[in-house]
mmCIF file of C-alpha atoms in Angstrom:
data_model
loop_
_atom_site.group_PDB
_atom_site.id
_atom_site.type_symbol
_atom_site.label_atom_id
_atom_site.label_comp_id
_atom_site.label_asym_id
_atom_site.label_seq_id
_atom_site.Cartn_x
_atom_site.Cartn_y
_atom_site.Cartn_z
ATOM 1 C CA UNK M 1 209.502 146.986 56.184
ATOM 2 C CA UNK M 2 207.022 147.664 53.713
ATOM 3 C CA UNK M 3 205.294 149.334 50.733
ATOM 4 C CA UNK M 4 202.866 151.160 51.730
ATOM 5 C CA UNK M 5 200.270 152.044 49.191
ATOM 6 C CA UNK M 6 198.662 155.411 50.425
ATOM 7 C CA UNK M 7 194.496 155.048 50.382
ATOM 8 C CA UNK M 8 192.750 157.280 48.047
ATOM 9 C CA UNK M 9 189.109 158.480 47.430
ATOM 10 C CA UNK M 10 186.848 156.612 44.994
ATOM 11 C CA UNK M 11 187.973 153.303 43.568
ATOM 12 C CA UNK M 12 189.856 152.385 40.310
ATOM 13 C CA UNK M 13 190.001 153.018 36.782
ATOM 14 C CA UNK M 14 187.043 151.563 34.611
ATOM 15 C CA UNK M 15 189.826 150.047 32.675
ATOM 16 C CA UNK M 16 190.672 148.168 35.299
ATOM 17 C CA UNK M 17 187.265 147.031 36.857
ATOM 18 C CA UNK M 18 186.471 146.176 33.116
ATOM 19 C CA UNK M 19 189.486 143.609 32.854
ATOM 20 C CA UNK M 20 188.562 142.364 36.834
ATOM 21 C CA UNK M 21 185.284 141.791 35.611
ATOM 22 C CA UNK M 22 185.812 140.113 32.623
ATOM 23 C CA UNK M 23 188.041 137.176 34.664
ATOM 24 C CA UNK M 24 185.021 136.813 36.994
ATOM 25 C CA UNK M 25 182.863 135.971 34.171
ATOM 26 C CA UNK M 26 185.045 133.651 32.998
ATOM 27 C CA UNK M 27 184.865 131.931 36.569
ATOM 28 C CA UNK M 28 188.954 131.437 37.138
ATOM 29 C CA UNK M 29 192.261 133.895 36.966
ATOM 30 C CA UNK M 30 193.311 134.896 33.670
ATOM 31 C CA UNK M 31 196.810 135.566 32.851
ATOM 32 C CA UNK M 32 197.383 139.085 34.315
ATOM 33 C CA UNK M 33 197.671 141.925 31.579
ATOM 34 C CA UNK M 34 200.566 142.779 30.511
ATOM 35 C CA UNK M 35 201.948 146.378 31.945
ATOM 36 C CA UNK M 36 202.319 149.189 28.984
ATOM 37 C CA UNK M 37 205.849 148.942 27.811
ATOM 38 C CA UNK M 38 208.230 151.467 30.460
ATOM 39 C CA UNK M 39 208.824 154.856 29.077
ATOM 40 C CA UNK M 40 212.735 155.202 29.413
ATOM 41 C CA UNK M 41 212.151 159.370 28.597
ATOM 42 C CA UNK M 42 208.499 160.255 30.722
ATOM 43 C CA UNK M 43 207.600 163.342 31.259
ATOM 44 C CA UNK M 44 208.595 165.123 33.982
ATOM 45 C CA UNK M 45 207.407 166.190 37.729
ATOM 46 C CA UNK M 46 205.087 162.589 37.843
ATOM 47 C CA UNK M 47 204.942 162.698 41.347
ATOM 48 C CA UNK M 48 205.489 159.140 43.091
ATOM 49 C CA UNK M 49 204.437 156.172 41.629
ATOM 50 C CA UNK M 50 202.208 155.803 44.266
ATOM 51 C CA UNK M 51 200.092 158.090 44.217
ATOM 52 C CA UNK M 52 198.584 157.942 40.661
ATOM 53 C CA UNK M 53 195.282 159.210 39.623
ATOM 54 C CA UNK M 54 192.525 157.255 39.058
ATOM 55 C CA UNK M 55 188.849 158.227 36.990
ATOM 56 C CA UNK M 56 186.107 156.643 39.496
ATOM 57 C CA UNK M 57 183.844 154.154 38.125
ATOM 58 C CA UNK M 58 181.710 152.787 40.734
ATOM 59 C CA UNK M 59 181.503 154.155 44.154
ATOM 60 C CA UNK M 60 182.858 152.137 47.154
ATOM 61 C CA UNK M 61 179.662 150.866 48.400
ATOM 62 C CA UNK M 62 179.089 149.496 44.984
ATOM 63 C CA UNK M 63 182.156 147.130 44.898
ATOM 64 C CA UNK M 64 180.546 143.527 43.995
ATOM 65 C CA UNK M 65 181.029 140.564 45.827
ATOM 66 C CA UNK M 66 182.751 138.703 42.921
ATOM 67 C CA UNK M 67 185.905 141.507 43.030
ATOM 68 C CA UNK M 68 185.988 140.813 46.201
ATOM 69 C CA UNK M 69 186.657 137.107 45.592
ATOM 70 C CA UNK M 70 188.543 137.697 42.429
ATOM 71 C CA UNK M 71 191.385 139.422 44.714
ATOM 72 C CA UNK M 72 191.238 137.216 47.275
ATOM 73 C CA UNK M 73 192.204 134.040 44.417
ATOM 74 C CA UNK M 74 194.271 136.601 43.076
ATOM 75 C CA UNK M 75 196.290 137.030 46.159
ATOM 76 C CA UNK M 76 197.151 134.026 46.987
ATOM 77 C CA UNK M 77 197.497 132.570 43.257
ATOM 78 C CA UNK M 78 201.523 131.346 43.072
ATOM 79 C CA UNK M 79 201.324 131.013 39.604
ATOM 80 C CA UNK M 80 200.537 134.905 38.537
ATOM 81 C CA UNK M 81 203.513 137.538 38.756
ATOM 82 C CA UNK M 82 204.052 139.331 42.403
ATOM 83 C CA UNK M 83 203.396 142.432 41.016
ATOM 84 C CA UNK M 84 199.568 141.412 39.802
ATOM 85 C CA UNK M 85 199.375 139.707 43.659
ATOM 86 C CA UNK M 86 200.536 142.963 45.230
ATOM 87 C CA UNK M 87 197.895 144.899 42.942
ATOM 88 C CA UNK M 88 195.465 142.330 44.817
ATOM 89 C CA UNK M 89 196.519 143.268 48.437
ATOM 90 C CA UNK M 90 196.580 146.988 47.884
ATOM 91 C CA UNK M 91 193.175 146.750 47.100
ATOM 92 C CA UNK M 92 192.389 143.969 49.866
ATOM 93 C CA UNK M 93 193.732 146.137 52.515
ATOM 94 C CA UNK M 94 190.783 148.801 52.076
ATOM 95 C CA UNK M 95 188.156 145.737 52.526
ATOM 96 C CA UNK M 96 186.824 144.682 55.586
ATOM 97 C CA UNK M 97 185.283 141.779 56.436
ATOM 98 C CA UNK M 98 186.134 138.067 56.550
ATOM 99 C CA UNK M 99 187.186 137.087 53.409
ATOM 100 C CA UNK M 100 189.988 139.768 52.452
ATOM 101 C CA UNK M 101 191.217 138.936 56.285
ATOM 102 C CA UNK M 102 191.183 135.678 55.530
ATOM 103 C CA UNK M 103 193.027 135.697 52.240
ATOM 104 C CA UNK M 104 195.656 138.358 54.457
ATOM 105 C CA UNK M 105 195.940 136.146 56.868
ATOM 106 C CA UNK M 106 196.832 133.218 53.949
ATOM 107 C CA UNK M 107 199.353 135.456 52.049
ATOM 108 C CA UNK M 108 201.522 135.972 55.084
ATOM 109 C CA UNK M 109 202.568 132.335 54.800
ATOM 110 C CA UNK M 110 203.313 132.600 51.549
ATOM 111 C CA UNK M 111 206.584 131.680 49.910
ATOM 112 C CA UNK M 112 207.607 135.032 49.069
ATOM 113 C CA UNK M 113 209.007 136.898 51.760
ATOM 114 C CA UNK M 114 207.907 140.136 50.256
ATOM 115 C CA UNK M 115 204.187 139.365 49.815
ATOM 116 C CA UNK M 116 204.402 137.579 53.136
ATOM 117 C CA UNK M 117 205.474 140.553 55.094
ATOM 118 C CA UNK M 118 203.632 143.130 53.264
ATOM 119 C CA UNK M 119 200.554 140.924 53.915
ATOM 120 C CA UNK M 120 201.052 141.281 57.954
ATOM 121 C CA UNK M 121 201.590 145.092 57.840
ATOM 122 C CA UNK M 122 198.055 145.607 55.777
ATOM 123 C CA UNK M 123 196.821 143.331 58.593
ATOM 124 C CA UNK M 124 198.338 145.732 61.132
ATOM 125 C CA UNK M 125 197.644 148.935 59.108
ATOM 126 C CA UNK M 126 193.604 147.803 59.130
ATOM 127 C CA UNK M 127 194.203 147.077 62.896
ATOM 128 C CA UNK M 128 192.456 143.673 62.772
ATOM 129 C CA UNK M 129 192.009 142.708 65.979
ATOM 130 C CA UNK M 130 190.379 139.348 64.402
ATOM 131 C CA UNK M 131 194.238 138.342 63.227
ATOM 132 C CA UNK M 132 195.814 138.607 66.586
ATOM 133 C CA UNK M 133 195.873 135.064 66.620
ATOM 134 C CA UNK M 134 197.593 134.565 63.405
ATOM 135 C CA UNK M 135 199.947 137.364 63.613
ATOM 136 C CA UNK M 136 201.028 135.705 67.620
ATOM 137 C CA UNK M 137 201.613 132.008 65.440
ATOM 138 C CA UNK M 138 204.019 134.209 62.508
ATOM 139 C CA UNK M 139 205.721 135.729 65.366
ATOM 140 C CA UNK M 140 206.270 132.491 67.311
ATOM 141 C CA UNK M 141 207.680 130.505 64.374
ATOM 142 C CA UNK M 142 211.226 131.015 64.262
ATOM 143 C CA UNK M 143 211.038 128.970 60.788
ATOM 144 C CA UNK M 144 209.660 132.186 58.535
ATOM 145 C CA UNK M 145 212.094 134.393 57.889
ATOM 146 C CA UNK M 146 212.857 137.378 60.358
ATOM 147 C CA UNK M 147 211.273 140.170 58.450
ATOM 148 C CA UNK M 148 207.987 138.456 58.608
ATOM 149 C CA UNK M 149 208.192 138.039 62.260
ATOM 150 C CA UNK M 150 208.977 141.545 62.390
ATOM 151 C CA UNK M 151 206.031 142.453 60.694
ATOM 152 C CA UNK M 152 204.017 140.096 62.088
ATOM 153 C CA UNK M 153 205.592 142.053 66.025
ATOM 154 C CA UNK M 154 204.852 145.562 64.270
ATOM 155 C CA UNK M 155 201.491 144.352 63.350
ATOM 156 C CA UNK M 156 200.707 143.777 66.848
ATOM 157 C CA UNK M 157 202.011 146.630 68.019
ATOM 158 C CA UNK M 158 199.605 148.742 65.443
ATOM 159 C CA UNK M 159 196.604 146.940 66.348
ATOM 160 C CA UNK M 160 197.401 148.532 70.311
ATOM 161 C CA UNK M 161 195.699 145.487 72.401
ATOM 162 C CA UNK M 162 196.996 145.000 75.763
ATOM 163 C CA UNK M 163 196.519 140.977 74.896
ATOM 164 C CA UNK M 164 199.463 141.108 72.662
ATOM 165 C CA UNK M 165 202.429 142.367 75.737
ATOM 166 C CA UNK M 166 202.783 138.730 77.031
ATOM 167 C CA UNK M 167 203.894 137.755 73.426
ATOM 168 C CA UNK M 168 205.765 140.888 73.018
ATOM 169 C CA UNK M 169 208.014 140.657 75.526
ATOM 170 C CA UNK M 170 208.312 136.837 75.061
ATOM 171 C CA UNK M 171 209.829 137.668 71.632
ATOM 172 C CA UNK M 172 211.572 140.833 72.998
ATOM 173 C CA UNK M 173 213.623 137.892 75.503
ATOM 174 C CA UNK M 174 213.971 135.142 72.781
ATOM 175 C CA UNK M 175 213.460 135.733 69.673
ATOM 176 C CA UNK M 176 217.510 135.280 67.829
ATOM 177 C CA UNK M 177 216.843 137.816 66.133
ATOM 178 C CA UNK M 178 217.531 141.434 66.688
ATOM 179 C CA UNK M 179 215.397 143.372 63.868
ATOM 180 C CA UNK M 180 212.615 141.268 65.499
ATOM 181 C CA UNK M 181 213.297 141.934 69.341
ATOM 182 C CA UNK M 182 213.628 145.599 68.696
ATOM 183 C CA UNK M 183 210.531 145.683 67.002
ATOM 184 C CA UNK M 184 208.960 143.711 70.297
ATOM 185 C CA UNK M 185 210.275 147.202 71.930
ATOM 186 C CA UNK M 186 208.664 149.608 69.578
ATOM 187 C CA UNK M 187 205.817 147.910 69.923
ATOM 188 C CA UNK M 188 205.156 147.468 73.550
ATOM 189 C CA UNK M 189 206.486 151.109 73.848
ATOM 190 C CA UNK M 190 203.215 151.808 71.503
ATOM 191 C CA UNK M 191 200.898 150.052 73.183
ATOM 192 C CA UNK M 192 201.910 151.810 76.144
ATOM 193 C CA UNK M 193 201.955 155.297 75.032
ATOM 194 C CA UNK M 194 198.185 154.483 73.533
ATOM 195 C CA UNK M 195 197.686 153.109 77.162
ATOM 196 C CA UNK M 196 198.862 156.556 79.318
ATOM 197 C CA UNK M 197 197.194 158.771 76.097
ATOM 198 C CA UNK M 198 193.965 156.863 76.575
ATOM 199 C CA UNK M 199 193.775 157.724 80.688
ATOM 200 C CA UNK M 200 195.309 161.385 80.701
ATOM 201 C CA UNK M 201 193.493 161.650 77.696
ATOM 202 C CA UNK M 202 196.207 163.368 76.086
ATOM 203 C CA UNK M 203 195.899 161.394 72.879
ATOM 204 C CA UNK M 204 197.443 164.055 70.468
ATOM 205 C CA UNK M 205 196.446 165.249 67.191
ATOM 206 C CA UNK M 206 200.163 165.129 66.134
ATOM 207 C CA UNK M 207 200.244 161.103 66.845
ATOM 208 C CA UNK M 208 197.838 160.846 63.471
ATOM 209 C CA UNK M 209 200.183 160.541 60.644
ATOM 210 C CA UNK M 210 199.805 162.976 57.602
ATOM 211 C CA UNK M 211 200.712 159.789 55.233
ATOM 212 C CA UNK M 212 197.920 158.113 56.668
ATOM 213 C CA UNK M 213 199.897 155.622 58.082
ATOM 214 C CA UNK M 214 199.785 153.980 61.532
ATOM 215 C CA UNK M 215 203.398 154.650 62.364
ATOM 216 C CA UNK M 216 205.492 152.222 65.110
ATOM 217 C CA UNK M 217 205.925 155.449 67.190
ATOM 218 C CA UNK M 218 204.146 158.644 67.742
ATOM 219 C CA UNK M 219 206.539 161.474 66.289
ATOM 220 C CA UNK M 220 208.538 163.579 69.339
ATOM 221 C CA UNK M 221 207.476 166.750 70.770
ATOM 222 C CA UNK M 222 206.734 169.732 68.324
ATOM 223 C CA UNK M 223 208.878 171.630 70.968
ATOM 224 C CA UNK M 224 211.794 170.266 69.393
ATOM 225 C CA UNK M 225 214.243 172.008 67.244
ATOM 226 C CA UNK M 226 215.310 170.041 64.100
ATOM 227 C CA UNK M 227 218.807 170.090 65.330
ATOM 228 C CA UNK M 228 217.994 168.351 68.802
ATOM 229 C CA UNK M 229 215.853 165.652 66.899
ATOM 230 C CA UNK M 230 218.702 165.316 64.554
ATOM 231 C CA UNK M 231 220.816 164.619 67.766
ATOM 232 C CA UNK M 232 218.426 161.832 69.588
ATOM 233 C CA UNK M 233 218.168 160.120 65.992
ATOM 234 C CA UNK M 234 221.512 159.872 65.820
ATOM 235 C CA UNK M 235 222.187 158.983 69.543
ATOM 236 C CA UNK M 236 223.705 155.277 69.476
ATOM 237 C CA UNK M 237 222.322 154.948 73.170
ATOM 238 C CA UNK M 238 218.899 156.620 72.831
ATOM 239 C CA UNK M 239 216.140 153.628 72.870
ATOM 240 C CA UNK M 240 214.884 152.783 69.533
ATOM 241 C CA UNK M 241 211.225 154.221 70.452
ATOM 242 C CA UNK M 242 212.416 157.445 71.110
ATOM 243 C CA UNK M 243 214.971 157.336 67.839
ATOM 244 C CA UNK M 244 211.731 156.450 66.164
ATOM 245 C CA UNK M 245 210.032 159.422 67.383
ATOM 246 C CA UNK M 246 212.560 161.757 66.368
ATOM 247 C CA UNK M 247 212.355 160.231 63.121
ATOM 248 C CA UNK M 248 208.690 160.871 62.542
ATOM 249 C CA UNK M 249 208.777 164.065 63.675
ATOM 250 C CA UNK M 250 211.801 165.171 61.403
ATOM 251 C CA UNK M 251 209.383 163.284 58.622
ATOM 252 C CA UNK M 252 206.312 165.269 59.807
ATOM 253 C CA UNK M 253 208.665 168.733 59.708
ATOM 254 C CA UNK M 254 209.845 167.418 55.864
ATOM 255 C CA UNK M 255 212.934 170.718 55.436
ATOM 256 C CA UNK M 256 215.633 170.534 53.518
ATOM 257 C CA UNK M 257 217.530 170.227 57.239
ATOM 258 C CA UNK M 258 215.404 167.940 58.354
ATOM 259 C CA UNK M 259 215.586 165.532 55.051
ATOM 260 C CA UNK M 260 219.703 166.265 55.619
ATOM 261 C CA UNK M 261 219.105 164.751 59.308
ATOM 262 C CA UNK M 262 217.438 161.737 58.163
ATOM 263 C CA UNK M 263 219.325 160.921 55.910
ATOM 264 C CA UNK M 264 222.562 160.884 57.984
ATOM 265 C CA UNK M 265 220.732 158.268 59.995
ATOM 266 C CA UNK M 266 220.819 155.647 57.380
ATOM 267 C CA UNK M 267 224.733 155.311 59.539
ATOM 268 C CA UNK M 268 222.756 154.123 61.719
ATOM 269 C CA UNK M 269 224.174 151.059 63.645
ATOM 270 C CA UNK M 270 220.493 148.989 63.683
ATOM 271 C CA UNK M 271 219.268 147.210 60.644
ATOM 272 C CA UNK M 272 215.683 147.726 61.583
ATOM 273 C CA UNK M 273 216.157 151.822 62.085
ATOM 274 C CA UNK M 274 218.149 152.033 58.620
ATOM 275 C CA UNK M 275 215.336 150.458 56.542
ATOM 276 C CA UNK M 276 212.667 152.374 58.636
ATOM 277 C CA UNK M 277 214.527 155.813 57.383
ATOM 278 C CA UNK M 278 214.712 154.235 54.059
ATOM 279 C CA UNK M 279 211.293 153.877 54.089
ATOM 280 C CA UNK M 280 210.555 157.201 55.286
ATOM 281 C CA UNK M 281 212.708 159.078 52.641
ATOM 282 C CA UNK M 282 210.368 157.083 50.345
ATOM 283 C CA UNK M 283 207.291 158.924 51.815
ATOM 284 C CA UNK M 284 208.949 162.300 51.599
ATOM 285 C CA UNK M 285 210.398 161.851 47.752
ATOM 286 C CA UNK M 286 213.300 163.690 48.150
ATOM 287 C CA UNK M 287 215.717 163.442 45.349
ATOM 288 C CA UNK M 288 217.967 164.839 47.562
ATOM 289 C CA UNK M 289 218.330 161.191 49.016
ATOM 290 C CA UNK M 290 218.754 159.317 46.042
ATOM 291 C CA UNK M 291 222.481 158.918 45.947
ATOM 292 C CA UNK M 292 222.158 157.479 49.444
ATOM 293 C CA UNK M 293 219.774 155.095 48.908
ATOM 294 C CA UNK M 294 221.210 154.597 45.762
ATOM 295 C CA UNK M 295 224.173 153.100 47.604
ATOM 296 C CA UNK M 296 222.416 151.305 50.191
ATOM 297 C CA UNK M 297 220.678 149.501 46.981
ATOM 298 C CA UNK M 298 223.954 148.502 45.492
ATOM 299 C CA UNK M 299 225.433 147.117 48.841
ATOM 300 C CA UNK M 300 225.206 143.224 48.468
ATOM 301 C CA UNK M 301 226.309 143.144 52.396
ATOM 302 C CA UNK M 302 223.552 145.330 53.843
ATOM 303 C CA UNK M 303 220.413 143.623 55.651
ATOM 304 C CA UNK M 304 218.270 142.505 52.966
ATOM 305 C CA UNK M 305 215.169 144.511 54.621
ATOM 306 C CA UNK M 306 216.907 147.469 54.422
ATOM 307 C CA UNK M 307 218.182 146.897 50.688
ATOM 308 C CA UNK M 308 214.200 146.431 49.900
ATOM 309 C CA UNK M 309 212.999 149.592 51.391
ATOM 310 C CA UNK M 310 215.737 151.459 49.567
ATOM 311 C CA UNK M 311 214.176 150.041 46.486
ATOM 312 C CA UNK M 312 210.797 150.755 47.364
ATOM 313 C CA UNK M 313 211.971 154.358 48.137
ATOM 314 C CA UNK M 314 214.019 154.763 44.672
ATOM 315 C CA UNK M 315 210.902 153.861 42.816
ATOM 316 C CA UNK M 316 209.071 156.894 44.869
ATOM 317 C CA UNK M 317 211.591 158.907 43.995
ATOM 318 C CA UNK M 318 211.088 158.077 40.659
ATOM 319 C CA UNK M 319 214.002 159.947 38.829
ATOM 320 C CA UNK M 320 215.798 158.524 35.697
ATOM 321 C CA UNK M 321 218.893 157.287 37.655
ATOM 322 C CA UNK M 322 216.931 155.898 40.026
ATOM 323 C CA UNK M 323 215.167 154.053 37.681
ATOM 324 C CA UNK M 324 217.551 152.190 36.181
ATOM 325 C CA UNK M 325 218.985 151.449 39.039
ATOM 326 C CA UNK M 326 216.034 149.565 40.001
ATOM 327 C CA UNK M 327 216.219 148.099 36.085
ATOM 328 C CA UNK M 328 219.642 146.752 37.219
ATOM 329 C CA UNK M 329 219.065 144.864 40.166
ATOM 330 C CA UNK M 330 215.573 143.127 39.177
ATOM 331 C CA UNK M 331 217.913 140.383 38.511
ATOM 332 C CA UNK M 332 219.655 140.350 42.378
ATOM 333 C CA UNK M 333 219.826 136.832 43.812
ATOM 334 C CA UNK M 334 218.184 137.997 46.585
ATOM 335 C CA UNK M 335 214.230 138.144 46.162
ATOM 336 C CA UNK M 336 213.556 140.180 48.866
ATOM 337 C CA UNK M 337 215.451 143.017 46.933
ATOM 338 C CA UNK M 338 214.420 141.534 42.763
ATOM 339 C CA UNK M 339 210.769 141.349 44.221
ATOM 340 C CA UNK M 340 210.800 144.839 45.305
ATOM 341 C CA UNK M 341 212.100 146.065 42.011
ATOM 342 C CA UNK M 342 209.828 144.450 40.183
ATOM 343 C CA UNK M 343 206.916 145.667 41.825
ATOM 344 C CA UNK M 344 208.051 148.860 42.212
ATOM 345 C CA UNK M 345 208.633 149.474 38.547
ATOM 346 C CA UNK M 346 204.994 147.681 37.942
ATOM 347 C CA UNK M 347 203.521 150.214 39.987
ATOM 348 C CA UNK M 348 205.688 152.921 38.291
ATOM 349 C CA UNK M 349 204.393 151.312 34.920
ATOM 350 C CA UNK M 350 201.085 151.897 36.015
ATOM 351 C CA UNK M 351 201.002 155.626 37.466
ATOM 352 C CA UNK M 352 202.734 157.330 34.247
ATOM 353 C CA UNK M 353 200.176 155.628 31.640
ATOM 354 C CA UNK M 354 197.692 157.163 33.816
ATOM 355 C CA UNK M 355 195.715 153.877 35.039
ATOM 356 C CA UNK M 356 195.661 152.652 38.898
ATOM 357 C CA UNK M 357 198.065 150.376 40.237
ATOM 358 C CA UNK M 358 195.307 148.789 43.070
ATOM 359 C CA UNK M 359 192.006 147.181 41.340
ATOM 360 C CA UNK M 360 190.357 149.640 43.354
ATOM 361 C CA UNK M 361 191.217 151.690 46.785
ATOM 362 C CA UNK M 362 188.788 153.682 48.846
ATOM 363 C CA UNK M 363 189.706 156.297 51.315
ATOM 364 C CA UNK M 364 187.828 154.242 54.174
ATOM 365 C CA UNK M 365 187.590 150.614 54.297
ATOM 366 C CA UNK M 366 184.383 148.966 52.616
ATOM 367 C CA UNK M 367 182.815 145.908 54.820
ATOM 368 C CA UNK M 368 180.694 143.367 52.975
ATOM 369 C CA UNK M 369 178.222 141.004 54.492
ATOM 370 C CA UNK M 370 178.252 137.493 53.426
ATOM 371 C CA UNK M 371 176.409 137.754 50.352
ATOM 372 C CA UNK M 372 176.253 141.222 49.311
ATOM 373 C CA UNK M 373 176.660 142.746 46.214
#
């Protein structure tokens, strides 16, 4: 799926507004800087690479129009390293307004499969109603590659608008293939269940996700044991929106039993269920599942999607095996899966010399009128 960089308060390091505005002075993209050199032996109990802390500088409303553009060139810039473009879109995705849409909307036809993807779940994750068009045209052309139409149908599905069920269920018929068509499902089974919430308003405070994510299902019924949500994951015949549910609630409990359940599920028979538990184990940090994804990682014959969220998840985890394992495979022929690494060890980089990975991040997105400053 995705890496999803959790939003934070304030905005980022003066270090790194100092170097951001230093290559708008200079009116074009400077080479990147260079990461501090990785730390084979940190120290321990870091905490995910993700989550690093940051010294405010400026406070959101401050943010100049010149970062702004700065990240938007940066983004889309083919000749700078994909781990300085993702710094770009982590910081793009808490920016509203035309321009970081815009330069979204750009990136997700990009020729990296990674940034492309990742640039139509920030897209989704902002709930842009503005990129409904675009997202319809990524999931319509059966040329990009299936994890950015998956996106692009998980986008749509986030967003919540009843325009997008024609589409959905056009792709749900056709599309060849099945990561994408179960993803139609999830997401007309969201916009549904935001549908019936919305007129029994019964919209529950359980469907908000504690990782501030907008999730592809609301998690199951608190009335549920661990052990009977550990039995509808697991259920071969259960429909993916329900399996889904189960998932995010066993997420949402976060036990040792619970972390056990989930991570039997990575048997899973679907592709698209296996890197969304991937993914999830990422969010929880459990070293507990680091052998599994581990293996999942070193499996040249798994689903390349799934492969990439087991990387992203390993560099949450953040542990030294884990680590190099990530080290190792920076060189796999298969981008989807060297990209991740890469980036994930940036952002890893980043977080243990103390300095943000995003140019700047604010808890609640920051619009700027044409012109402002």
């Amino acid at each position: 799926m995705k890496m999803r960089c959790e939003e934070r308060d304030g905005v980022g390091t003066c270090g790194d507004e100092a170097r951001a505005t230093e290559k708008m002075k200079m009116k074009k993209l400077d080479p990147p800087p260079t990461p501090p050199h990785y730390n084979p032996n940190p120290s321990p109990n870091l905490g995910s690479f993700s989550s690093g802390s940051s010294n405010p500088c400026i406070p959101p409303e401050m943010v100049h129009a010149d970062m702004e553009n700065f990240l938007c060139e940066l983004l889309v810039d083919t000749n700078q390293p994909i781990s300085e473009r993702f710094r770009a879109l982590f910081s793009l995705r808490n920016l509203k307004g035309p321009a970081p849409r815009d330069a979204l909307i750009r990136a997700t036809r990009d020729s990296s499969n990674l940034l492309a993807h990742e640039a139509a779940f920030a897209l989704g994750q902002m709930q842009e109603i503005q990129a409904i068009p675009a997202l319809a045209s990524i999931l319509n052309d059966l040329s990009l590659h299936p994890i950015v139409r998956h996106e692009a149908a998980e986008a749509l599905g986030a967003i919540g608008s009843d325009i997008n069920v024609p589409l959905l269920n056009n792709s749900l018929d056709l599309d060849p293939a099945q990561e994408v068509r179960e993803t139609c499902e999830l997401a007309l089974q969201r916009i549904h269940h935001l549908k019936h919430a919305a007129i029994s308003d019964q919209l529950s405070a359980t469907d908000a996700s504690p990782f501030k994510s907008v999730d592809p299902a609301a998690p199951a019924t608190s009335s549920l044991s661990v052990d009977q949500l550990r039995e509808v994951l697991l259920d071969e015949e259960k429909g993916m929106y329900g399996r889904y549910a189960a998932l995010f609630a066993l997420r949402n409990d976060g036990g040792n039993k619970a972390v056990a359940a989930i991570v039997d599920s990575l048997g899973s028979k679907s592709a698209l269920l296996r890197h969304e538990v991937a993914y999830v184990l990422g969010q929880l940090q459990d070293k507990v599942a680091s052998a599994a994804l581990s293996n999942i990682l070193r499996d040249v014959t798994e689903h390349p999607m799934v492969r990439h969220e087991a990387a992203e998840a390993l560099g949450s985890i953040a542990d030294d095996q884990s680590v190099a394992l990530l080290e190792e495979f920076t060189a796999d022929p298969e981008p989807l899966v060297s990209q991740s690494c890469e980036v994930a060890l940036s952002m890893l980089e980043f977080e243990r010399s103390g300095k943000s990975f995003e140019f700047l991040f604010t808890r609640n997105p920051v619009e700027h009128s044409n012109g402002s400053s």
